PDB file of C-alpha atoms in Angstrom:
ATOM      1  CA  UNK A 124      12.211 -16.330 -24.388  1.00  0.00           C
ATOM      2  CA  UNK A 125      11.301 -14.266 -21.146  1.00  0.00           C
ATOM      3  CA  UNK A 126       7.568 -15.788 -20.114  1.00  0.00           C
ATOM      4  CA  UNK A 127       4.809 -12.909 -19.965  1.00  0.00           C
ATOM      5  CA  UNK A 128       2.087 -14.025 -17.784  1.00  0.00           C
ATOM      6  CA  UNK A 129      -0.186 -11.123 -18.681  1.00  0.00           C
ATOM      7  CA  UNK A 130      -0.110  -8.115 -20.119  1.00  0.00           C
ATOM      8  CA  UNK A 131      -2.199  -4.135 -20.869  1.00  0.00           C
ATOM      9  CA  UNK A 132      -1.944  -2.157 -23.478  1.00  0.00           C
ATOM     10  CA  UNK A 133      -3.537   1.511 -23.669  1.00  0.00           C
ATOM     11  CA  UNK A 134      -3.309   4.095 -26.614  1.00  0.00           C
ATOM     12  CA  UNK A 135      -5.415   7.240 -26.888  1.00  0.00           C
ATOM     13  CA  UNK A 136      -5.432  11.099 -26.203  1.00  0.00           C
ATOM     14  CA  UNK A 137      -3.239  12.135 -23.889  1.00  0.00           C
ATOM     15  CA  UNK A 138      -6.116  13.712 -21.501  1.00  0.00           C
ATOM     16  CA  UNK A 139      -7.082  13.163 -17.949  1.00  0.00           C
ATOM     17  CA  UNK A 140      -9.930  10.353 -19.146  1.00  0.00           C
ATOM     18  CA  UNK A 141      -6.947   8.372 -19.789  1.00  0.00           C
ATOM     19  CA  UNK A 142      -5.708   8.326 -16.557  1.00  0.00           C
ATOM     20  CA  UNK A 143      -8.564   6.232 -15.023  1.00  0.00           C
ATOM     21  CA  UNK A 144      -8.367   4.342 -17.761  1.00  0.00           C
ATOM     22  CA  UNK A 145      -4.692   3.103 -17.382  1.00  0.00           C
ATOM     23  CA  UNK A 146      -5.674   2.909 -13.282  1.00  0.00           C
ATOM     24  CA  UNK A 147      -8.127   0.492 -14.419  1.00  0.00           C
ATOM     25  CA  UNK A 148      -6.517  -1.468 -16.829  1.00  0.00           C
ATOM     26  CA  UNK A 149      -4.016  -1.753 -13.768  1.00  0.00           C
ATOM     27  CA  UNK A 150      -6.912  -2.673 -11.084  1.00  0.00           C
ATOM     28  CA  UNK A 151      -7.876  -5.646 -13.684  1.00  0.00           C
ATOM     29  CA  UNK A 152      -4.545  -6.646 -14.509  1.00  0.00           C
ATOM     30  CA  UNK A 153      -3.458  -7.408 -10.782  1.00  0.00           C
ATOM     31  CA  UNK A 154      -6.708 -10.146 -10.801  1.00  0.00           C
ATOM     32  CA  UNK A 155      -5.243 -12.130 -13.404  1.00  0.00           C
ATOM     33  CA  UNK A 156      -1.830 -12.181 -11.522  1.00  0.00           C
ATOM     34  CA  UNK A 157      -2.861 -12.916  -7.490  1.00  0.00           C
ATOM     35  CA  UNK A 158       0.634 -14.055  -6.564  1.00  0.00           C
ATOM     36  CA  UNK A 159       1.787 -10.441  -7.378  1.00  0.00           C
ATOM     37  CA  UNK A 160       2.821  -8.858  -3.766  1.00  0.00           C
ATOM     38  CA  UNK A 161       0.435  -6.256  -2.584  1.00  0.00           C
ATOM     39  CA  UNK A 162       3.469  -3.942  -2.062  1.00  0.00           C
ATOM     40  CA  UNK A 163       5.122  -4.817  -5.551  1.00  0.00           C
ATOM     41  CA  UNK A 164       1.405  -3.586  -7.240  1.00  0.00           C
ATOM     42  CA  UNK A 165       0.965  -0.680  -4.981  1.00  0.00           C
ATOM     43  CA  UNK A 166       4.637   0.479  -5.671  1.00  0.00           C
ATOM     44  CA  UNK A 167       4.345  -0.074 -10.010  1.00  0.00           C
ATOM     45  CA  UNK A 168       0.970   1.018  -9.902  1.00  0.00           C
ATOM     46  CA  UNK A 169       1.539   4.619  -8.260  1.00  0.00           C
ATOM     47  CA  UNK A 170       4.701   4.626 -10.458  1.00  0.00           C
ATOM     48  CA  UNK A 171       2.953   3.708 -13.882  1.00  0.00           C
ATOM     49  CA  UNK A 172       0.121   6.507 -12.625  1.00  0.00           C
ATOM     50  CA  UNK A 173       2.807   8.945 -12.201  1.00  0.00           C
ATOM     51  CA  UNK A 174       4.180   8.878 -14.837  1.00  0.00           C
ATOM     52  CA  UNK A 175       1.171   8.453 -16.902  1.00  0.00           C
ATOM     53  CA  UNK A 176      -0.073  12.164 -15.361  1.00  0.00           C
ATOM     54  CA  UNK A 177       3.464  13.082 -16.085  1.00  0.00           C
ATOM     55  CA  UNK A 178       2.821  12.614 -19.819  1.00  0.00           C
ATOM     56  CA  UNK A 179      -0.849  14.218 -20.180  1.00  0.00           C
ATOM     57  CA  UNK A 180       0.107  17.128 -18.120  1.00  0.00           C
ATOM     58  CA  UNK A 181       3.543  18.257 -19.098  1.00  0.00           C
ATOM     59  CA  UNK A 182       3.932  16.677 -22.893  1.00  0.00           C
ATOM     60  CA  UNK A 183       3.743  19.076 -25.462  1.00  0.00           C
ATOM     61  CA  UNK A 184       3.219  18.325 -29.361  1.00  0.00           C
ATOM     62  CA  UNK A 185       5.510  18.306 -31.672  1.00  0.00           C
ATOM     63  CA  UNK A 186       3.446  19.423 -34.545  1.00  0.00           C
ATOM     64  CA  UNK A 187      -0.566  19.277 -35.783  1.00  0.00           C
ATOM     65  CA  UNK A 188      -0.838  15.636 -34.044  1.00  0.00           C
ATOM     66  CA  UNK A 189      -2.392  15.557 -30.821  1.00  0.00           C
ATOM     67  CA  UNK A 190      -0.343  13.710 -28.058  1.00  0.00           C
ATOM     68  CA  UNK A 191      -1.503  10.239 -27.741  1.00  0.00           C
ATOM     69  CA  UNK A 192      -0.248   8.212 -24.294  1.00  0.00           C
ATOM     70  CA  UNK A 193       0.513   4.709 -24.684  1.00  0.00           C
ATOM     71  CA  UNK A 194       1.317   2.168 -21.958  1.00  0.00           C
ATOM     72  CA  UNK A 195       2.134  -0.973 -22.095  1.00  0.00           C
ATOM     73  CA  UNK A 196       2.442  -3.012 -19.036  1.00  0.00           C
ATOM     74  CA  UNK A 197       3.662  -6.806 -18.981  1.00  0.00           C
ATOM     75  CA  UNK A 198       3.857  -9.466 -15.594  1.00  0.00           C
ATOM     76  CA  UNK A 199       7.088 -11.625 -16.325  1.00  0.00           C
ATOM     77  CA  UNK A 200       7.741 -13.841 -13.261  1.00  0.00           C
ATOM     78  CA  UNK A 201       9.777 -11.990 -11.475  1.00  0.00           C
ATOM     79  CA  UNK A 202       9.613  -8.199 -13.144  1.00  0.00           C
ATOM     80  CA  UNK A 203       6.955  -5.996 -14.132  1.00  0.00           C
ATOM     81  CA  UNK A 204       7.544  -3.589 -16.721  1.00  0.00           C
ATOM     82  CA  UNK A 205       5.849  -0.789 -18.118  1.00  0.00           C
ATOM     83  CA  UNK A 206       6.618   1.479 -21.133  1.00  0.00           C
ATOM     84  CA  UNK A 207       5.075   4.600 -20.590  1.00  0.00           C
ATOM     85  CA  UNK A 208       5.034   6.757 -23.811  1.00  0.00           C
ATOM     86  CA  UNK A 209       4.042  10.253 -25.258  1.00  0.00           C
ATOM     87  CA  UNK A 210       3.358   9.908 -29.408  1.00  0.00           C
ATOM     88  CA  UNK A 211       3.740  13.432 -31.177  1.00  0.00           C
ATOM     89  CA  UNK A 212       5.743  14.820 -28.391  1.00  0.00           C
ATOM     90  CA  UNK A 213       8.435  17.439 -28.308  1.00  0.00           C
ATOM     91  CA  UNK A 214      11.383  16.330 -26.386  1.00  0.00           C
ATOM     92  CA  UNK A 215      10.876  16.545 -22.574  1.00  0.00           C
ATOM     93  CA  UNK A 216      11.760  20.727 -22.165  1.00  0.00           C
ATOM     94  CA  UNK A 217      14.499  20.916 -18.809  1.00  0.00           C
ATOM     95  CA  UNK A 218      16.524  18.760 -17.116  1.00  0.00           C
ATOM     96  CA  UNK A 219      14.874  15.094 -16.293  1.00  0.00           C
ATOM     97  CA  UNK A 220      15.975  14.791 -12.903  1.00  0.00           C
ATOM     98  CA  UNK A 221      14.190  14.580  -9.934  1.00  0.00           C
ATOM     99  CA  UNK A 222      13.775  17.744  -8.034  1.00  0.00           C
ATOM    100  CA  UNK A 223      14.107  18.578  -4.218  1.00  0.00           C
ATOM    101  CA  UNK A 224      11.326  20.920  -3.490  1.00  0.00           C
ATOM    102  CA  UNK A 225      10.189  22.238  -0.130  1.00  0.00           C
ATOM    103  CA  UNK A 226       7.653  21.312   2.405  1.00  0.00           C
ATOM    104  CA  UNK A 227       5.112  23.906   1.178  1.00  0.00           C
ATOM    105  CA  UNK A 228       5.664  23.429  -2.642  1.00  0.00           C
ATOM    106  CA  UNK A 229       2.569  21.933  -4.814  1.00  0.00           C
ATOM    107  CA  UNK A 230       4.048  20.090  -6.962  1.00  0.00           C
ATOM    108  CA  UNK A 231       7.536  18.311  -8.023  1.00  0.00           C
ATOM    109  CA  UNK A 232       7.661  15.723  -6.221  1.00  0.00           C
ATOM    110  CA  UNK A 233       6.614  12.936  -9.206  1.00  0.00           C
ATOM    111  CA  UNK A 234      10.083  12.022 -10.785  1.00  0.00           C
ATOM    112  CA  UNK A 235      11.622  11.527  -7.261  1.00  0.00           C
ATOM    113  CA  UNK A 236       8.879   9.156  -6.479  1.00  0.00           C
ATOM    114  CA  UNK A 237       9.372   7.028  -9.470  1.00  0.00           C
ATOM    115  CA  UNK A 238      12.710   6.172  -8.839  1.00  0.00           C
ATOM    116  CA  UNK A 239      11.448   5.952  -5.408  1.00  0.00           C
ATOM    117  CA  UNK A 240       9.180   3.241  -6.216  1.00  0.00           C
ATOM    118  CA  UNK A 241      10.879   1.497  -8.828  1.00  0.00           C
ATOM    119  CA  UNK A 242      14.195  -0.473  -9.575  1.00  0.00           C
ATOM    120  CA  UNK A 243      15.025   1.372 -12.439  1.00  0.00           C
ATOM    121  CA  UNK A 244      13.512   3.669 -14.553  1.00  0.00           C
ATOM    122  CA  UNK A 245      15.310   4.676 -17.691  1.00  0.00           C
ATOM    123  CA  UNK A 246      13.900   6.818 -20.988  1.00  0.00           C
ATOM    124  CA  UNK A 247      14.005   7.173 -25.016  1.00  0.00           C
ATOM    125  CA  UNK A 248      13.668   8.907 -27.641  1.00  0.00           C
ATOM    126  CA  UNK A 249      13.153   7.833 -30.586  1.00  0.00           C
ATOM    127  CA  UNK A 250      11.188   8.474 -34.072  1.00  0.00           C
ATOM    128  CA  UNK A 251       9.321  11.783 -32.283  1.00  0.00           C
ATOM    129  CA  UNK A 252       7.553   9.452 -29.597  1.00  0.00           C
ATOM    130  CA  UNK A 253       9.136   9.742 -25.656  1.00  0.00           C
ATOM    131  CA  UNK A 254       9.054   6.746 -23.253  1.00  0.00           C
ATOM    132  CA  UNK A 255       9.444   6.142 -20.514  1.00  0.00           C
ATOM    133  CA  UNK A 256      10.622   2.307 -18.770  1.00  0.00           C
ATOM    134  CA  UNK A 257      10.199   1.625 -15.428  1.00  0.00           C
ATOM    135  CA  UNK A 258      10.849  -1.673 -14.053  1.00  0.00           C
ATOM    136  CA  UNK A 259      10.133  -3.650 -10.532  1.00  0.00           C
ATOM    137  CA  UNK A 260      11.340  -6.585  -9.751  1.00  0.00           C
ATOM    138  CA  UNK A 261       9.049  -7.994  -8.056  1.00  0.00           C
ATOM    139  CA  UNK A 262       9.428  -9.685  -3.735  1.00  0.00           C
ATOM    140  CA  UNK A 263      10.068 -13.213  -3.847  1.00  0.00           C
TER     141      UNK A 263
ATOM    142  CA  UNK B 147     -13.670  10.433  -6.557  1.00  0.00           C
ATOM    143  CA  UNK B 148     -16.474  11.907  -4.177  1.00  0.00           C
ATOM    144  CA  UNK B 149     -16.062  14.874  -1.939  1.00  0.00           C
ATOM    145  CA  UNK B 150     -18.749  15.409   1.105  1.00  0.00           C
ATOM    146  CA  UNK B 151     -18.265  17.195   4.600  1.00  0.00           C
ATOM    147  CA  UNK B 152     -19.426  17.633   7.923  1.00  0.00           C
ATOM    148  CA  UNK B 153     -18.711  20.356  10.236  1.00  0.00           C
ATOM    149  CA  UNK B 154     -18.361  18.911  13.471  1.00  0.00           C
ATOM    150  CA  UNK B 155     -18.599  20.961  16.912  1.00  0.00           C
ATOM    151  CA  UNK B 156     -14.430  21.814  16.851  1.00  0.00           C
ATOM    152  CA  UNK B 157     -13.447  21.259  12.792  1.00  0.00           C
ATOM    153  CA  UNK B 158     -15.092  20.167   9.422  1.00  0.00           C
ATOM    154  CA  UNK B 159     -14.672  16.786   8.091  1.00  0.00           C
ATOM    155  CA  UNK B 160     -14.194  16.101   4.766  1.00  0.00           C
ATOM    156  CA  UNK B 161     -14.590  13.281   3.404  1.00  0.00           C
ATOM    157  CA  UNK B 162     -12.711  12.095  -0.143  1.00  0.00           C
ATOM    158  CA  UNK B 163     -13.544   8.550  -1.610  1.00  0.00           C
ATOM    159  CA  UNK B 164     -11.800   7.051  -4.461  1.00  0.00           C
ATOM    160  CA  UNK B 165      -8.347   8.063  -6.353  1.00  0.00           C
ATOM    161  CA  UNK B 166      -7.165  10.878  -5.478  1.00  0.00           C
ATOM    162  CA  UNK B 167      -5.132  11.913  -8.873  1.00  0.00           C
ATOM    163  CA  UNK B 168      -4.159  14.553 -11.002  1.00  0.00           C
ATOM    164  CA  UNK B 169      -8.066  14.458 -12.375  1.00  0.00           C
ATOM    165  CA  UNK B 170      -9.963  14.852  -8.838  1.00  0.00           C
ATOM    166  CA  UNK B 171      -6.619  16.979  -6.848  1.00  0.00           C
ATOM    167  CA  UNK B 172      -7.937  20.076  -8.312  1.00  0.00           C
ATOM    168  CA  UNK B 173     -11.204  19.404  -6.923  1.00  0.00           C
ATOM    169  CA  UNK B 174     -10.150  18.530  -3.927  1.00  0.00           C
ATOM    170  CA  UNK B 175      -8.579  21.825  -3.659  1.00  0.00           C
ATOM    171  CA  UNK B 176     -11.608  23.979  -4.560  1.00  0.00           C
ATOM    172  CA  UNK B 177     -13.782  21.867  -1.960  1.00  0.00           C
ATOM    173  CA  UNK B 178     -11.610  22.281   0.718  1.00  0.00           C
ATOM    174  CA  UNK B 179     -11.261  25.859  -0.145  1.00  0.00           C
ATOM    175  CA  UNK B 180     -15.139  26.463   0.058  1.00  0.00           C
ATOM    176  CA  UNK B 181     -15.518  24.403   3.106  1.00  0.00           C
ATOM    177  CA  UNK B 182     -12.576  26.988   4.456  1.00  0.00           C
ATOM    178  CA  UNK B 183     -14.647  30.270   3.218  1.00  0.00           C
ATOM    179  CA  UNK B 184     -17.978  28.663   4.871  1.00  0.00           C
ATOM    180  CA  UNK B 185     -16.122  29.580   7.963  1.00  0.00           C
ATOM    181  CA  UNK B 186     -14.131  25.906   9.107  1.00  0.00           C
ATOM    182  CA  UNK B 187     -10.909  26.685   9.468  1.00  0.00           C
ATOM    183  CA  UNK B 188     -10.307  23.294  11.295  1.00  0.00           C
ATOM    184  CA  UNK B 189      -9.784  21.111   8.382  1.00  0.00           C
ATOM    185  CA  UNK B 190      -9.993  17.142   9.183  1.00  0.00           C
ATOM    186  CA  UNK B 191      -9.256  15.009   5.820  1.00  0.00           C
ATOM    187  CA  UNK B 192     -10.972  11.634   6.164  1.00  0.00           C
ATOM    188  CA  UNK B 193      -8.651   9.257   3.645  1.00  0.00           C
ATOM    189  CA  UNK B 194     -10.687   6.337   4.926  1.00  0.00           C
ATOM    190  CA  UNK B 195     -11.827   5.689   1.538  1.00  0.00           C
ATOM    191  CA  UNK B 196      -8.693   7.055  -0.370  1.00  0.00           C
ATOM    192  CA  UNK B 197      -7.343   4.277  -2.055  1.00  0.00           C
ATOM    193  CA  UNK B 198      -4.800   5.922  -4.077  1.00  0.00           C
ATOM    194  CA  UNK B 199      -2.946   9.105  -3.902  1.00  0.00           C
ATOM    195  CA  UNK B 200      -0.521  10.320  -6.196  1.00  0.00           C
ATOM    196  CA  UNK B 201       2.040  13.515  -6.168  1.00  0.00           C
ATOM    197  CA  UNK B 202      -1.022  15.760  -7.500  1.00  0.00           C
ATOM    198  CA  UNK B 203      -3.228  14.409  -4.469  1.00  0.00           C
ATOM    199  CA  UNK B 204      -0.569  15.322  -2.197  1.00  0.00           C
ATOM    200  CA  UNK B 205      -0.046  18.815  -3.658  1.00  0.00           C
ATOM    201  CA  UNK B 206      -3.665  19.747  -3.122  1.00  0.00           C
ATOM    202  CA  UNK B 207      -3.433  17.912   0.117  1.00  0.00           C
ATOM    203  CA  UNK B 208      -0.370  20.612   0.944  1.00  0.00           C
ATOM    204  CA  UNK B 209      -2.296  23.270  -0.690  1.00  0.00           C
ATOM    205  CA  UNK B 210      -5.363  22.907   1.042  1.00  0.00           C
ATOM    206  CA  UNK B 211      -3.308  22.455   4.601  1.00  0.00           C
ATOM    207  CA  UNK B 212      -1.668  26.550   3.671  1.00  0.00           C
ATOM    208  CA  UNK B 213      -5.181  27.288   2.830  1.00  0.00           C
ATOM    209  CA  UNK B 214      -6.745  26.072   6.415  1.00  0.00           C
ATOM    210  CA  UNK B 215      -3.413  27.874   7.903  1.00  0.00           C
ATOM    211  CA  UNK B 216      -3.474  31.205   6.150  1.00  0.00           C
ATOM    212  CA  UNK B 217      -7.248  31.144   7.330  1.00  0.00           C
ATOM    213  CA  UNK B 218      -5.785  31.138  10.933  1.00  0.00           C
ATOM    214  CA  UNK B 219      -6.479  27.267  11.244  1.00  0.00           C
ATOM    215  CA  UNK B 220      -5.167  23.769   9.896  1.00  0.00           C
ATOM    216  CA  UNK B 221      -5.455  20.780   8.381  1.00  0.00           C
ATOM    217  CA  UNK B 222      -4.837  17.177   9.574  1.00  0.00           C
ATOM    218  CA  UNK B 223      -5.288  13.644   8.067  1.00  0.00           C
ATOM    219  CA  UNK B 224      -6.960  11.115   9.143  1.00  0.00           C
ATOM    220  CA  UNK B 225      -7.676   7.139   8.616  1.00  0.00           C
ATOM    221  CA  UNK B 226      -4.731   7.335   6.031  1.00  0.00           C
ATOM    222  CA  UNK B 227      -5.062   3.848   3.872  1.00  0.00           C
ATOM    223  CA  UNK B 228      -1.623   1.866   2.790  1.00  0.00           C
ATOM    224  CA  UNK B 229      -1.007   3.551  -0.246  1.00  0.00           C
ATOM    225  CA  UNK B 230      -1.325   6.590   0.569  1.00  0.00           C
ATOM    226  CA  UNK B 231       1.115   6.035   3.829  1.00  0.00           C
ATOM    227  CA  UNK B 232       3.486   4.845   1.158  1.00  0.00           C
ATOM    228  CA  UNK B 233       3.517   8.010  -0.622  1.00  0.00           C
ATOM    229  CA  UNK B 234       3.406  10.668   2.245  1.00  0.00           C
ATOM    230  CA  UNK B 235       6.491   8.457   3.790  1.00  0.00           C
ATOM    231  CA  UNK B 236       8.454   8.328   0.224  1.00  0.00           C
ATOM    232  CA  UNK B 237       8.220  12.055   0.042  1.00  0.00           C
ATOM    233  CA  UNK B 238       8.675  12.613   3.964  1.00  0.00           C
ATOM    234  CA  UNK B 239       5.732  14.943   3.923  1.00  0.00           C
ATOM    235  CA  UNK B 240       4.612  12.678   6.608  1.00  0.00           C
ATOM    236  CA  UNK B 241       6.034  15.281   8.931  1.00  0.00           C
ATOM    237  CA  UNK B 242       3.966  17.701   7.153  1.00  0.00           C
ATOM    238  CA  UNK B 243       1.001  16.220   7.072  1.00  0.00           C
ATOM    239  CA  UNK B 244       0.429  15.009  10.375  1.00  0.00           C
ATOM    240  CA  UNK B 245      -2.006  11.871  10.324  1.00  0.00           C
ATOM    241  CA  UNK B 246      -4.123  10.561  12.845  1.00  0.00           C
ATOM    242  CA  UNK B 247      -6.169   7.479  13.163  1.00  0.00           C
ATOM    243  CA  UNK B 248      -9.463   8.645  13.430  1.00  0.00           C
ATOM    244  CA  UNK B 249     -11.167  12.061  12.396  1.00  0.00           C
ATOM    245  CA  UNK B 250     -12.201  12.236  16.195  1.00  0.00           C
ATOM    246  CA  UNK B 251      -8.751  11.775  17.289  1.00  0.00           C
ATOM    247  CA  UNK B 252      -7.573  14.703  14.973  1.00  0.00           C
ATOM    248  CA  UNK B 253      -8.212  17.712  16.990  1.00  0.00           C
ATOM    249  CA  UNK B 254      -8.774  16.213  20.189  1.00  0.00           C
ATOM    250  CA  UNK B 255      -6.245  17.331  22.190  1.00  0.00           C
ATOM    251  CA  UNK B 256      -6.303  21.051  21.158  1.00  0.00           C
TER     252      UNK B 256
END
């Protein structure tokens, strides 16, 4: 059985409020696991962020529900993992892959940085809720 | 995150402490944008006290540097923190966004 060494868990509203909360969750979690690299928390922080804001400003519900975000992070010795999700959501509306935009554009740039910053990032669907995996394994 | 700014005698510093995230880039935007219609078009960014910047930060970062240009100026960044340097490089807008050490140092030579 894979050893977690710690762990977060967030659920609530998918709203910007929940943003700092998942950054903080993230700020505490990195106390409880020193030996993490700076670069390896800098990197799966800014990707768990992005994806996070990904969620609360793109997701769309699926029905009367509100969309709740949920992330779940967990330290393993040698990967860090987060599933990123959307509860209530409508399936992600266009293509998800990262886009190319120009030098002047405002935004687009998110999925390309989240491969970017981590080894692999895949995503589900299942049972009306989206997620979202993104993994780092972390520097020796 | 806090905004505050200074105008100095060749550009207006502005200063933005904390995370710089989908939450405060908006705000960033509409500070920068008054700071702009006070009559600064010389824009310096102070990221001194950035400590995180995500792909919303840097799109008000890229909106506010077409803001300082359409006004006939521009923007540069200054004191730009690791994370932030990680970002700007992963995207290459660190050709865009030109970066200096110090806010001094950012219009110095013009």
């Amino acid at each position: 059985m894979t050893e977690v060494l710690a762990s977060r868990s967030f659920r609530g509203l998918a709203a910007e409020d929940a943003i700092e909360s998942v950054h903080n969750d993230l700020d505490s979690l990195w106390l409880d696991v020193p030996f993490v690299q700076d670069m390896d928390q800098m990197t799966f922080t800014t990707a768990v962020i992005e994806s996070a804001s990904n969620i609360v400003q793109h997701a769309e519900p699926a029905g009367q529900e509100p969309v709740e975000l949920g992330v779940d992070i967990t330290v393993q010795p040698t990967l860090l993992q987060a599933r990123v999700s959307a509860y209530h959501a409508k399936p992600p509306f266009g293509p998800m892959e990262p886009a190319t935009p120009g030098e002047d554009a405002e935004s687009g740039r998110g999925l390309a940085l989240i491969q970017a910053l981590v080894t692999t990032v895949t995503f589900e669907r299942q049972d009306g809720t989206n997620t979202w995996v993104l993994s780092r394994t972390s520097q020796d | 995150m806090e905004f505050s700014y200074e105008v100095k005698d060749s550009y207006a510093e502005v200063k933005a402490d904390g995370r710089l995230n989908m939450v405060s880039a908006p705000k960033l935007r509409e500070f920068v944008t008054d700071v702009i219609a006070g009559g600064s078009n010389r824009i310096v960014v102070n990221l001194e006290n950035t400590a995180f910047m995500d792909s919303s930060g840097l799109g008000a970062l890229i909106g506010c540097l077409k803001a300082a240009r359409q006004a006939g100026g521009d923007l540069r960044i200054a004191a730009v923190q690791p994370q932030v340097k990680m970002v700007l490089q992963l995207t290459s807008m660190d050709k865009v966004l030109t970066s200096y050490t110090s806010a001094e140092e950012a219009f110095s030579n013009d």
